[in-house]
Coordinates of C-alpha atoms in Angstrom, one line a residue:
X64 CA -186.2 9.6 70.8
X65 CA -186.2 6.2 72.7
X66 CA -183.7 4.8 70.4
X67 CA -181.6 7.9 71.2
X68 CA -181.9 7.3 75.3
X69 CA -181.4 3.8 74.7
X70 CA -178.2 4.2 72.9
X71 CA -175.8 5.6 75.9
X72 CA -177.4 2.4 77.4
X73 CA -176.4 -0.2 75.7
X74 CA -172.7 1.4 75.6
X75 CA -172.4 1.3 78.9
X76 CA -173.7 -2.3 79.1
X77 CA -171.5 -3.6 76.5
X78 CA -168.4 -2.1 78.1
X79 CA -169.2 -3.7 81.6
X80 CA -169.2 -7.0 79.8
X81 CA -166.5 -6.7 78.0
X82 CA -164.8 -5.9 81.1
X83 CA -166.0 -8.9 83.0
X84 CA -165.2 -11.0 80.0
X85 CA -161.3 -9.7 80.3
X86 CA -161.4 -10.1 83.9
X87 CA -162.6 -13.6 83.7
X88 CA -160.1 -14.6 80.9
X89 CA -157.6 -13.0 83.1
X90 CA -158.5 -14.8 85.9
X91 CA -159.1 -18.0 84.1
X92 CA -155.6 -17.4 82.3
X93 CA -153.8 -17.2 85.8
X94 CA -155.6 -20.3 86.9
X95 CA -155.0 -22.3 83.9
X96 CA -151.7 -24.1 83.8
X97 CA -149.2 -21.7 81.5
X98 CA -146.7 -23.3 79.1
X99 CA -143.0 -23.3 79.9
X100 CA -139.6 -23.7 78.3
X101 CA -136.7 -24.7 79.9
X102 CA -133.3 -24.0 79.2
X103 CA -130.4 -25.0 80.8
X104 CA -127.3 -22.0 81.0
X105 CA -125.0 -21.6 78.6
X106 CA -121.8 -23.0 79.9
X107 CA -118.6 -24.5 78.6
X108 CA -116.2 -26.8 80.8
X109 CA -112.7 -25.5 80.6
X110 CA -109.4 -26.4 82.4
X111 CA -107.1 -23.9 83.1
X112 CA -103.4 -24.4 82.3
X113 CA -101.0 -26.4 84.3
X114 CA -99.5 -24.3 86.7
X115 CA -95.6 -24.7 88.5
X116 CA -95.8 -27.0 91.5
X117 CA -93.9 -25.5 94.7
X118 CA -93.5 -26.6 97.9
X119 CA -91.6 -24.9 101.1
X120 CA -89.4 -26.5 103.4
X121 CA -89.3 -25.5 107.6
X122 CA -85.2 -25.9 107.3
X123 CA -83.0 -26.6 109.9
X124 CA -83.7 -26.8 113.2
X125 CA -83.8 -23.4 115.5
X126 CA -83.2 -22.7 119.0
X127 CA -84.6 -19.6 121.1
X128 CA -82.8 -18.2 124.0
X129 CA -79.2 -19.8 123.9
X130 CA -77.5 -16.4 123.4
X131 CA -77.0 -15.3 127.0
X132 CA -76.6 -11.4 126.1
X133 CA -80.0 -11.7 123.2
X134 CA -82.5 -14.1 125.2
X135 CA -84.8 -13.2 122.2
X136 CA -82.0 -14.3 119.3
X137 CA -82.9 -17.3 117.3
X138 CA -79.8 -19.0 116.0
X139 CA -79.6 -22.8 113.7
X140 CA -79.0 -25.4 116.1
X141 CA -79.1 -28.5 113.6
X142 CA -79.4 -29.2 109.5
X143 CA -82.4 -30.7 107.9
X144 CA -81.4 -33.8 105.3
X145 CA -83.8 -33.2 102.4
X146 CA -85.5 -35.9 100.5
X147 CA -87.4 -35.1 97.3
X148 CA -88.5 -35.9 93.9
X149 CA -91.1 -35.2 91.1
X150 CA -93.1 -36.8 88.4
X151 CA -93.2 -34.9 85.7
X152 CA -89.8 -32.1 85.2
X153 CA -87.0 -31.8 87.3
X154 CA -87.4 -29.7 90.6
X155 CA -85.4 -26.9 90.8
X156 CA -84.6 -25.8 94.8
X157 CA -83.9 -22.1 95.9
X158 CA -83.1 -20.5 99.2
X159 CA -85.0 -18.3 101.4
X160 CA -84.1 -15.4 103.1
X161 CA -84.2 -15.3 106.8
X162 CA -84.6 -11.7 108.6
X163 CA -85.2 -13.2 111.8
X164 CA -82.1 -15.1 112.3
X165 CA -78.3 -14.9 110.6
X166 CA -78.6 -18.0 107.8
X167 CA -76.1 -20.6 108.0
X168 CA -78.5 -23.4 106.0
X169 CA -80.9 -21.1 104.7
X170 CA -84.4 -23.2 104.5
X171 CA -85.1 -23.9 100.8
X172 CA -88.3 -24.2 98.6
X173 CA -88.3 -26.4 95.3
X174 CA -89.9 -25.6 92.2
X175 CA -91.6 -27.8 89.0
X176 CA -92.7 -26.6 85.7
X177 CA -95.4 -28.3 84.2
X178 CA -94.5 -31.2 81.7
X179 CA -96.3 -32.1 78.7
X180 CA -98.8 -29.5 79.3
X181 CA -99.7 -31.1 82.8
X182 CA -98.6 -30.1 85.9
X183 CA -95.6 -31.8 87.7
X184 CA -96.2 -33.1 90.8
X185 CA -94.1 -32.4 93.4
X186 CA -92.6 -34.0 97.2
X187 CA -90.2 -33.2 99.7
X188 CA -89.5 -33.8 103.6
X189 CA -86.5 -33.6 105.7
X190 CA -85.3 -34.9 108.7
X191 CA -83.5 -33.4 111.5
X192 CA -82.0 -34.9 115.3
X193 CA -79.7 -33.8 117.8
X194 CA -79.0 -34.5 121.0
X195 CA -77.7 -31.1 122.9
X196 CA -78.6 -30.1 126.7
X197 CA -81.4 -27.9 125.7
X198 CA -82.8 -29.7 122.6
X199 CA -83.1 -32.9 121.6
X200 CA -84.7 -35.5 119.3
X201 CA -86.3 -36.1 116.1
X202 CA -88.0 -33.7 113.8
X203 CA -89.4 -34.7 110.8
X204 CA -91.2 -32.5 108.0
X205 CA -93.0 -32.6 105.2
X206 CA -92.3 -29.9 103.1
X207 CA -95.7 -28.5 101.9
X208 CA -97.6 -25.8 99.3
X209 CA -98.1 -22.4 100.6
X210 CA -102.2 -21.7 101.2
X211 CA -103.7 -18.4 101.8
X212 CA -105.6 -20.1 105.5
X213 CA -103.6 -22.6 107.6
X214 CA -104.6 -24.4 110.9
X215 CA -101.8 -25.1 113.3
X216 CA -102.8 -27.1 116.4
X217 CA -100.2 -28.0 118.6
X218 CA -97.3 -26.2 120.8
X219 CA -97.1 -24.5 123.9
X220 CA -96.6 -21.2 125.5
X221 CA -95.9 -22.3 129.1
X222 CA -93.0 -22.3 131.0
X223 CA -90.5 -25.0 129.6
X224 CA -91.5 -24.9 126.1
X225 CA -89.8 -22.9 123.2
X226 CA -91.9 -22.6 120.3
X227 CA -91.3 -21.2 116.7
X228 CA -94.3 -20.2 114.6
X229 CA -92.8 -20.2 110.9
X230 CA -94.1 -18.5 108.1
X231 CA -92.4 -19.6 104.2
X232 CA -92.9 -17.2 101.7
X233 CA -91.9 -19.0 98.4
X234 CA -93.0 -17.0 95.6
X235 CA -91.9 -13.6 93.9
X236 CA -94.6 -11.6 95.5
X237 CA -94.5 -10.2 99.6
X238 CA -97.3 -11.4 101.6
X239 CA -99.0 -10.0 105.0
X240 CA -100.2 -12.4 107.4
X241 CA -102.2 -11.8 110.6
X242 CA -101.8 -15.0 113.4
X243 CA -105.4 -15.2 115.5
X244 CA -104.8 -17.5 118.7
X245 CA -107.1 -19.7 120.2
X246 CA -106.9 -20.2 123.5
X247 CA -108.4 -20.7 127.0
X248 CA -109.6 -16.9 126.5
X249 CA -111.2 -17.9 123.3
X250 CA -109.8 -15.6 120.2
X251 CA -107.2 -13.3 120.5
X252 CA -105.3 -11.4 118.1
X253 CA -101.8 -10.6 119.8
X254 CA -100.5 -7.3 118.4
X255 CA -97.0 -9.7 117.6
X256 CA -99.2 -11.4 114.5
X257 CA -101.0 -9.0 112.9
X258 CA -99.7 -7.5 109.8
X259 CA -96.4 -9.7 109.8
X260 CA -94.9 -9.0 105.9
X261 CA -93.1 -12.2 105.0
X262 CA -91.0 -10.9 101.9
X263 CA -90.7 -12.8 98.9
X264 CA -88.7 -15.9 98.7
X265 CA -87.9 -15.2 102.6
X266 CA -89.3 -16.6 105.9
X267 CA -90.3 -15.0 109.0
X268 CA -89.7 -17.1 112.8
X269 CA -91.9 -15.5 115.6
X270 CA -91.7 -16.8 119.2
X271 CA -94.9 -18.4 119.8
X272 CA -94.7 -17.1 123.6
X273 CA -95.0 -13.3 122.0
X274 CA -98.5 -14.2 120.9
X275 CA -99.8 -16.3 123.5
X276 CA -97.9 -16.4 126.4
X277 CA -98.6 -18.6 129.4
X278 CA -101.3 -20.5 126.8
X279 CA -101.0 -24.4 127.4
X280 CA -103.0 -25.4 124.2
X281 CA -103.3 -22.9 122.1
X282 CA -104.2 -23.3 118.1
X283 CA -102.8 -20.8 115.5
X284 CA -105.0 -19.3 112.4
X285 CA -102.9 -18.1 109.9
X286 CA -104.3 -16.1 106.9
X287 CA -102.4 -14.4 104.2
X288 CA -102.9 -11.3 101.7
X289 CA -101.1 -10.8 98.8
X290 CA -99.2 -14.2 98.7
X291 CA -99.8 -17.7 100.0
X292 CA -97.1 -18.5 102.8
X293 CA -96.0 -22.2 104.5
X294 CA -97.4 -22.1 108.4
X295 CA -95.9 -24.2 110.2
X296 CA -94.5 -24.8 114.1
X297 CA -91.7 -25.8 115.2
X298 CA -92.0 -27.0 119.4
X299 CA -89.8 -27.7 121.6
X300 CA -89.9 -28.9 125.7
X301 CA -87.4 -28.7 128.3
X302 CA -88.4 -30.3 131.8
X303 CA -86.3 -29.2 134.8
X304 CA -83.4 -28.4 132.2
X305 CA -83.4 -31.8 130.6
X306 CA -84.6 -31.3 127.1
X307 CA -88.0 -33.3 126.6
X308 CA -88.1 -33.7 122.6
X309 CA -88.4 -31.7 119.7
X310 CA -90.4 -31.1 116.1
X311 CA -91.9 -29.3 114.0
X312 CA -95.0 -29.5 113.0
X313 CA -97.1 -28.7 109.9
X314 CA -100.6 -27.2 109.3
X315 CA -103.0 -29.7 109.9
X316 CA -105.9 -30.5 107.6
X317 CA -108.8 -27.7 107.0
X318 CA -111.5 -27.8 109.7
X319 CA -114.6 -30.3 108.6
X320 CA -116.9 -32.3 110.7
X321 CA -114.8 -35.4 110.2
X322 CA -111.1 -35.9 111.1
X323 CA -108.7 -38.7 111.2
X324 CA -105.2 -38.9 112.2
X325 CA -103.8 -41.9 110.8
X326 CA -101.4 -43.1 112.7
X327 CA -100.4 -41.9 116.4
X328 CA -97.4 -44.3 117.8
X329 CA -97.2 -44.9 121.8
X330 CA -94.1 -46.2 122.8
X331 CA -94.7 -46.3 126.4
X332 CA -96.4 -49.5 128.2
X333 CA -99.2 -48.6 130.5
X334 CA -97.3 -49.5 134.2
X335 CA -94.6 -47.6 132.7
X336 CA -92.7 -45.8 136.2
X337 CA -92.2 -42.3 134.1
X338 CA -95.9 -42.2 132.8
X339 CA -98.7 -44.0 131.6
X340 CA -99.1 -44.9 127.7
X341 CA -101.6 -43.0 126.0
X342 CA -102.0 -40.0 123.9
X343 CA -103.4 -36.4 123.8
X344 CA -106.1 -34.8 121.2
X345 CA -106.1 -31.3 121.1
X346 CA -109.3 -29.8 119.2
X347 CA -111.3 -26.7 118.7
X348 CA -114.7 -26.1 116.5
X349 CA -113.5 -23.1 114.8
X350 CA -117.2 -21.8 113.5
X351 CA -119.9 -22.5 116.3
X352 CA -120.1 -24.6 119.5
X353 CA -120.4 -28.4 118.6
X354 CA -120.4 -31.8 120.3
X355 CA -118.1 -34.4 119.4
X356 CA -116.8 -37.9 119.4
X357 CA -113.3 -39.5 119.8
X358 CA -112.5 -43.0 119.0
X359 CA -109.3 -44.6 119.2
X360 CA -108.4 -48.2 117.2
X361 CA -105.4 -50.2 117.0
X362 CA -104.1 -49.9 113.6
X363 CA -102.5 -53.4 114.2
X364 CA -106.2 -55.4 114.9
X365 CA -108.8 -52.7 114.2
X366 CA -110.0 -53.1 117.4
X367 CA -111.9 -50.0 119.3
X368 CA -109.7 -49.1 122.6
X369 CA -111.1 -45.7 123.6
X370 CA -114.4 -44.2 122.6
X371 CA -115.2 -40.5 124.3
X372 CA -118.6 -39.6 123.2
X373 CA -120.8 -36.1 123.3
X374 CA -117.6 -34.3 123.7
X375 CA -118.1 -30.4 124.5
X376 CA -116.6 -27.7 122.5
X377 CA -117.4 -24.5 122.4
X378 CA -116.4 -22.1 119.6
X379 CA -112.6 -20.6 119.5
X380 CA -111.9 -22.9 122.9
X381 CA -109.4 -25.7 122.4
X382 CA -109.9 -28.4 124.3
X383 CA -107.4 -31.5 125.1
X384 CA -108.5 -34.6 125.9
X385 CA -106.1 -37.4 127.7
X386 CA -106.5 -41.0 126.4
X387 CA -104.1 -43.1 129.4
X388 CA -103.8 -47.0 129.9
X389 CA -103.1 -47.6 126.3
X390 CA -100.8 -50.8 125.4
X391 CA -97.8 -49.8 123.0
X392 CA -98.6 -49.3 119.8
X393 CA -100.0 -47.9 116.7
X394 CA -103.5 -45.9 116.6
X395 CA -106.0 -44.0 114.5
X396 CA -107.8 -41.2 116.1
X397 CA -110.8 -40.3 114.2
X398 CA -113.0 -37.1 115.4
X399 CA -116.6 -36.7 114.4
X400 CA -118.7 -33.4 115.1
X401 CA -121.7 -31.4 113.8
X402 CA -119.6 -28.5 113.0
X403 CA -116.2 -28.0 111.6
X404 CA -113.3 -29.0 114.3
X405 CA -109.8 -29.0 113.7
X406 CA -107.3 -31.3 115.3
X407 CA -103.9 -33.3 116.1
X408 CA -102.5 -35.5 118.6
X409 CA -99.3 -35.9 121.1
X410 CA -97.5 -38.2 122.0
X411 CA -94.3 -38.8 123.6
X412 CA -91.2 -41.2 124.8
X413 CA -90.6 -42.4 128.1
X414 CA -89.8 -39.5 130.1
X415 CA -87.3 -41.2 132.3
X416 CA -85.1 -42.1 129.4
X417 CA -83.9 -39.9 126.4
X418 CA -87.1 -38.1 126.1
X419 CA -88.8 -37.2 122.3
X420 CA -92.5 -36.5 121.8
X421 CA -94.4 -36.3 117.9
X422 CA -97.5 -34.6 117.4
X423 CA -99.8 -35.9 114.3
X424 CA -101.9 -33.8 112.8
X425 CA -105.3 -34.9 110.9
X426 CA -104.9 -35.8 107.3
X427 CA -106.2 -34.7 104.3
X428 CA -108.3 -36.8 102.1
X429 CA -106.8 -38.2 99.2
X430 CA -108.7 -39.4 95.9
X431 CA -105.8 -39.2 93.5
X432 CA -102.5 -40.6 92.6
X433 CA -100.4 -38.3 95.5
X434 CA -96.2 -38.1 96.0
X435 CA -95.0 -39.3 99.3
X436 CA -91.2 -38.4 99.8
X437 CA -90.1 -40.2 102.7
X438 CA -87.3 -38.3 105.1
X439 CA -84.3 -40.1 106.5
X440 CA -85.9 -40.9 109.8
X441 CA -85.3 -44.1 111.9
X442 CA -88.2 -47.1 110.5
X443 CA -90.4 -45.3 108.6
X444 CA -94.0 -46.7 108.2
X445 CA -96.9 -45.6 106.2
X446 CA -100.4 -45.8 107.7
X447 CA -103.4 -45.6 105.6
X448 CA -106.8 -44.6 106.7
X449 CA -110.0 -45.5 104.3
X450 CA -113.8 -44.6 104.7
X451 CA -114.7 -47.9 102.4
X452 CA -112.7 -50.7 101.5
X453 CA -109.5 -49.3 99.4
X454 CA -106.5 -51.1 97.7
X455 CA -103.4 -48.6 97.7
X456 CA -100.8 -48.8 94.9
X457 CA -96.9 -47.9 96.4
X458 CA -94.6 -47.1 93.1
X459 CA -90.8 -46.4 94.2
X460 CA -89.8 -43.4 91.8
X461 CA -86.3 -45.0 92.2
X462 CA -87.8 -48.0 89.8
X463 CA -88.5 -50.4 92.6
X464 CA -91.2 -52.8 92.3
X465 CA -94.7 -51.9 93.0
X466 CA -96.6 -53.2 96.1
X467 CA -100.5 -53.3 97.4
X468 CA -101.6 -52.5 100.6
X469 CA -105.8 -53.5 101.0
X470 CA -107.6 -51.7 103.7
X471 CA -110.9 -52.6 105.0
X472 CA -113.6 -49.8 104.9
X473 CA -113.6 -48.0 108.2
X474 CA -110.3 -49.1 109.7
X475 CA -106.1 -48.2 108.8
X476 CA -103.5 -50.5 107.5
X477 CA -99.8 -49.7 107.3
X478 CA -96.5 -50.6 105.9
X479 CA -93.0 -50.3 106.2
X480 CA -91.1 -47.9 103.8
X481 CA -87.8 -47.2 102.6
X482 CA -85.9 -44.1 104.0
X483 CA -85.5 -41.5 101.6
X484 CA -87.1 -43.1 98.9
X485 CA -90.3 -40.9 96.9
X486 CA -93.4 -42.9 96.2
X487 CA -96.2 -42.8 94.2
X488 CA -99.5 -43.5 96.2
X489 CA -102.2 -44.3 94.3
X490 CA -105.7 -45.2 95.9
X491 CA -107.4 -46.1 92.8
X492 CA -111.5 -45.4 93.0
X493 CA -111.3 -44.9 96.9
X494 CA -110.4 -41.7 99.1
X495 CA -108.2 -42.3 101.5
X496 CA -106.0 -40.4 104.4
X497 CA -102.2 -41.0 105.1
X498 CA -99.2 -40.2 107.0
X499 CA -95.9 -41.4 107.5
X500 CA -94.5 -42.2 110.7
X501 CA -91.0 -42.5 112.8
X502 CA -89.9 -44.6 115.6
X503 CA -86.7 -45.6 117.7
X504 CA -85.2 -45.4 121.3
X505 CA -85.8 -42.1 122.5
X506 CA -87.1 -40.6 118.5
X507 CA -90.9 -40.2 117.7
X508 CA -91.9 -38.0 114.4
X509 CA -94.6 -38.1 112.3
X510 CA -96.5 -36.1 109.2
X511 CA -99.3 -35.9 107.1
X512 CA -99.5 -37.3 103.5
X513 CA -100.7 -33.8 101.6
X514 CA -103.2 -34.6 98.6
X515 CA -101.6 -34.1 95.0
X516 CA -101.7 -30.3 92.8
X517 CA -101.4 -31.8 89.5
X518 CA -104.7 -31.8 88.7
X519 CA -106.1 -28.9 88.3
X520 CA -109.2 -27.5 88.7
X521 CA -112.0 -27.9 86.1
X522 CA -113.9 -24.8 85.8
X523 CA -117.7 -24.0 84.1
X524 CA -117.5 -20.9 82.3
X525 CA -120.6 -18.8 81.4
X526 CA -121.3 -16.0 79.1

């Protein structure tokens, strides 16, 4: 009879144990140290196949206004002389349509097919002057590869200037691009640049004063759906009817926390009687407000001659900053913030005289053997910008001999160049940033060096 009573017991005990031994080895397990295995993902390096290399030209040069009985007509006011070349297959050039404006040199794109199953790289820039009551000087352009985002900083909506924004279309699909403006107001969207339908193969001019009229230094955002377009500007100033300069002017390069503009020439002494010699940046921090720093150093001696620290930007704002008493010369502007800015610079002839004005934009870095097609402009001169200490290789397509150009970590050296010649610019193990610039009585012009296609993208594909 005990052992019967006892029985139930024991169970019970023996199960409590057991229970605390699993919830001690339970415990004990999730203290312990567990083994692991590590295994990288599956992946496999591929590159994708070379692609066609196009670029889009701005064209001739355009005026606003001149028809008396159309104030709003745009009409050709002076041809562009194209410079290009490729290494790799023969470029190919097509026209573009114009549906703003009756075509007399239609503005042209140029195509490369890849060669030897790598992709062709591809440069072009033209040159345009003229000399007429209400337009004058030099424009030069580099013709560039359309992008789905482009910054253009420079321009003008107030009274005197007559500004183009121009939107290239080269491929065989229509895209829709909306224009944001960044102004004193901060953002706007004008009603003029939203949904703009650039057709394929065509390009589209809009006055810049029907999106921001009045502004003084505005910045343009374009972005693009269904197509990649060319933004670019094309600016022009008349001051009490006497035509102040001309250009056009391409996107400048994609904001970043660091920006340099290579080369910025002043042409006008310091006492001169129409203005003093110096220079204005225009910038903006595009994402959040942000302080920054300006320096400014002689390309010819490396010496500092401006420094503007703890510079306040706020978000969408531009802001332009003067830089007077500056001997003549050649300088690098180099922009440093803790949040992505965007930026170019202006610059302009002796306003007493034959008046022309440039406006350089900030370069993109290069770490691989680029094209540089050099337009027909008056002494053109290369100026290249390096982080670390750089030697640059200068190839003439035309068979030419080769030349070297060292530049010293953290400053810019330059040389002279042949007018409409194409280079190959290679910056061996460095990253540079370059641009080419033009100079003569009464003719400033100046663009960026754009980084090479050709290689494309490696990409990591998993299963």
């Amino acid at each position: 009879m005990s052992s019967a009573r006892t029985r139930p017991v024991v169970r019970i005990i023996g199960g409590a144990l057991a229970a605390v031994i699993v919830t001690g080895g339970v415990a004990a397990a999730a203290l312990a140290p567990w083994p692991t295995t590590e295994r990288a993902a599956l992946g496999r390096d591929v590159s994708p196949d070379a692609a066609r290399s196009i670029v889009a030209c701005d064209g001739p040069l355009l005026a606003l206004g001149r028809d008396e009985t159309a104030a709003g007509a745009i009409t050709e006011a002076a041809p562009g002389a194209l410079v290009s070349g490729s290494d790799g297959a023969t470029a190919s050039e097509f026209a573009l349509s114009t549906p703003d404006r009756a075509a007399v040199e239609s503005p042209v794109a140029l195509a490369a097919d890849p060669a030897g199953g790598e992709r062709s790289d591809l440069a072009a820039a033209s040159a345009a002057t003229l000399a007429d009551e209400d337009l004058r000087g030099l424009a030069v352009s580099a013709c560039s590869r359309p992008a789905l985002e482009s910054w253009l900083v420079g321009g003008s909506a107030a009274t005197g200037a007559s500004d183009l924004v121009l939107l290239t279309n080269p491929g065989d699909v229509a895209a829709r691009v909306d224009l944001r403006v960044f102004g004193a107001q901060g953002a706007q969207d004008p009603v003029a640049g939203q949904d703009v339908v650039v057709a394929a193969r065509a390009q589209r001019a809009i006055p810049l004063a029907a999106l921001a009229r009045g502004e003084e230094s505005p910045v343009i955002r374009a972005t693009a759906e269904g197509a990649p377009v060319r933004a670019s500007l094309q600016t022009a100033l008349t001051r009490t009817l006497i035509a102040g300069g001309v250009d056009q002017v391409g996107a400048t390069a994609e904001p970043a926390a660091e920006q340099v503009i290579p080369a910025v020439d002043v042409t006008v002494p310091p006492d001169g009687a129409a203005s003093a010699g110096g220079l204005t940046a225009r910038l903006l921090a595009t994402a959040s407000d942000t302080t920054a720093s300006v320096v400014v150093r002689d390309v010819a001696t490396g010496a500092e001659v401006s420094r503007d620290d703890d510079i306040a930007l706020v978000a969408d704002r531009p802001v332009a900053l003067e830089v007077t008493g500056m001997p003549v010369g050649v300088y690098t502007v180099s922009v440093s913030a803790d949040a992505p800015v965007v930026a170019a610079a202006w610059t302009s002839t002796d306003l007493g005289a034959p008046a022309d004005f440039a406006w350089s934009t900030a370069a993109p870095p290069i770490d691989a053997p680029t094209l540089v097609a050099v337009a027909g402009g008056p002494s053109p001169v290369l100026a290249v910008s390096a982080a670390t200490d750089a030697t640059v290789t200068l190839t003439p397509l035309s068979g030419a001999a080769p030349q070297t150009l060292p530049v010293a970590g953290g400053s810019t050296a330059s040389v002279p160049l042949v007018a409409g010649e194409v280079y190959r610019l290679d910056p061996g193990e460095a990253t540079v940033r370059a641009a080419v610039g033009f100079s003569a009585a009464g003719q400033l012009g100046s663009y960026a060096v754009d980084a090479s296609a050709t290689a494309a993208a490696q990409l990591t594909v998993y299963p």
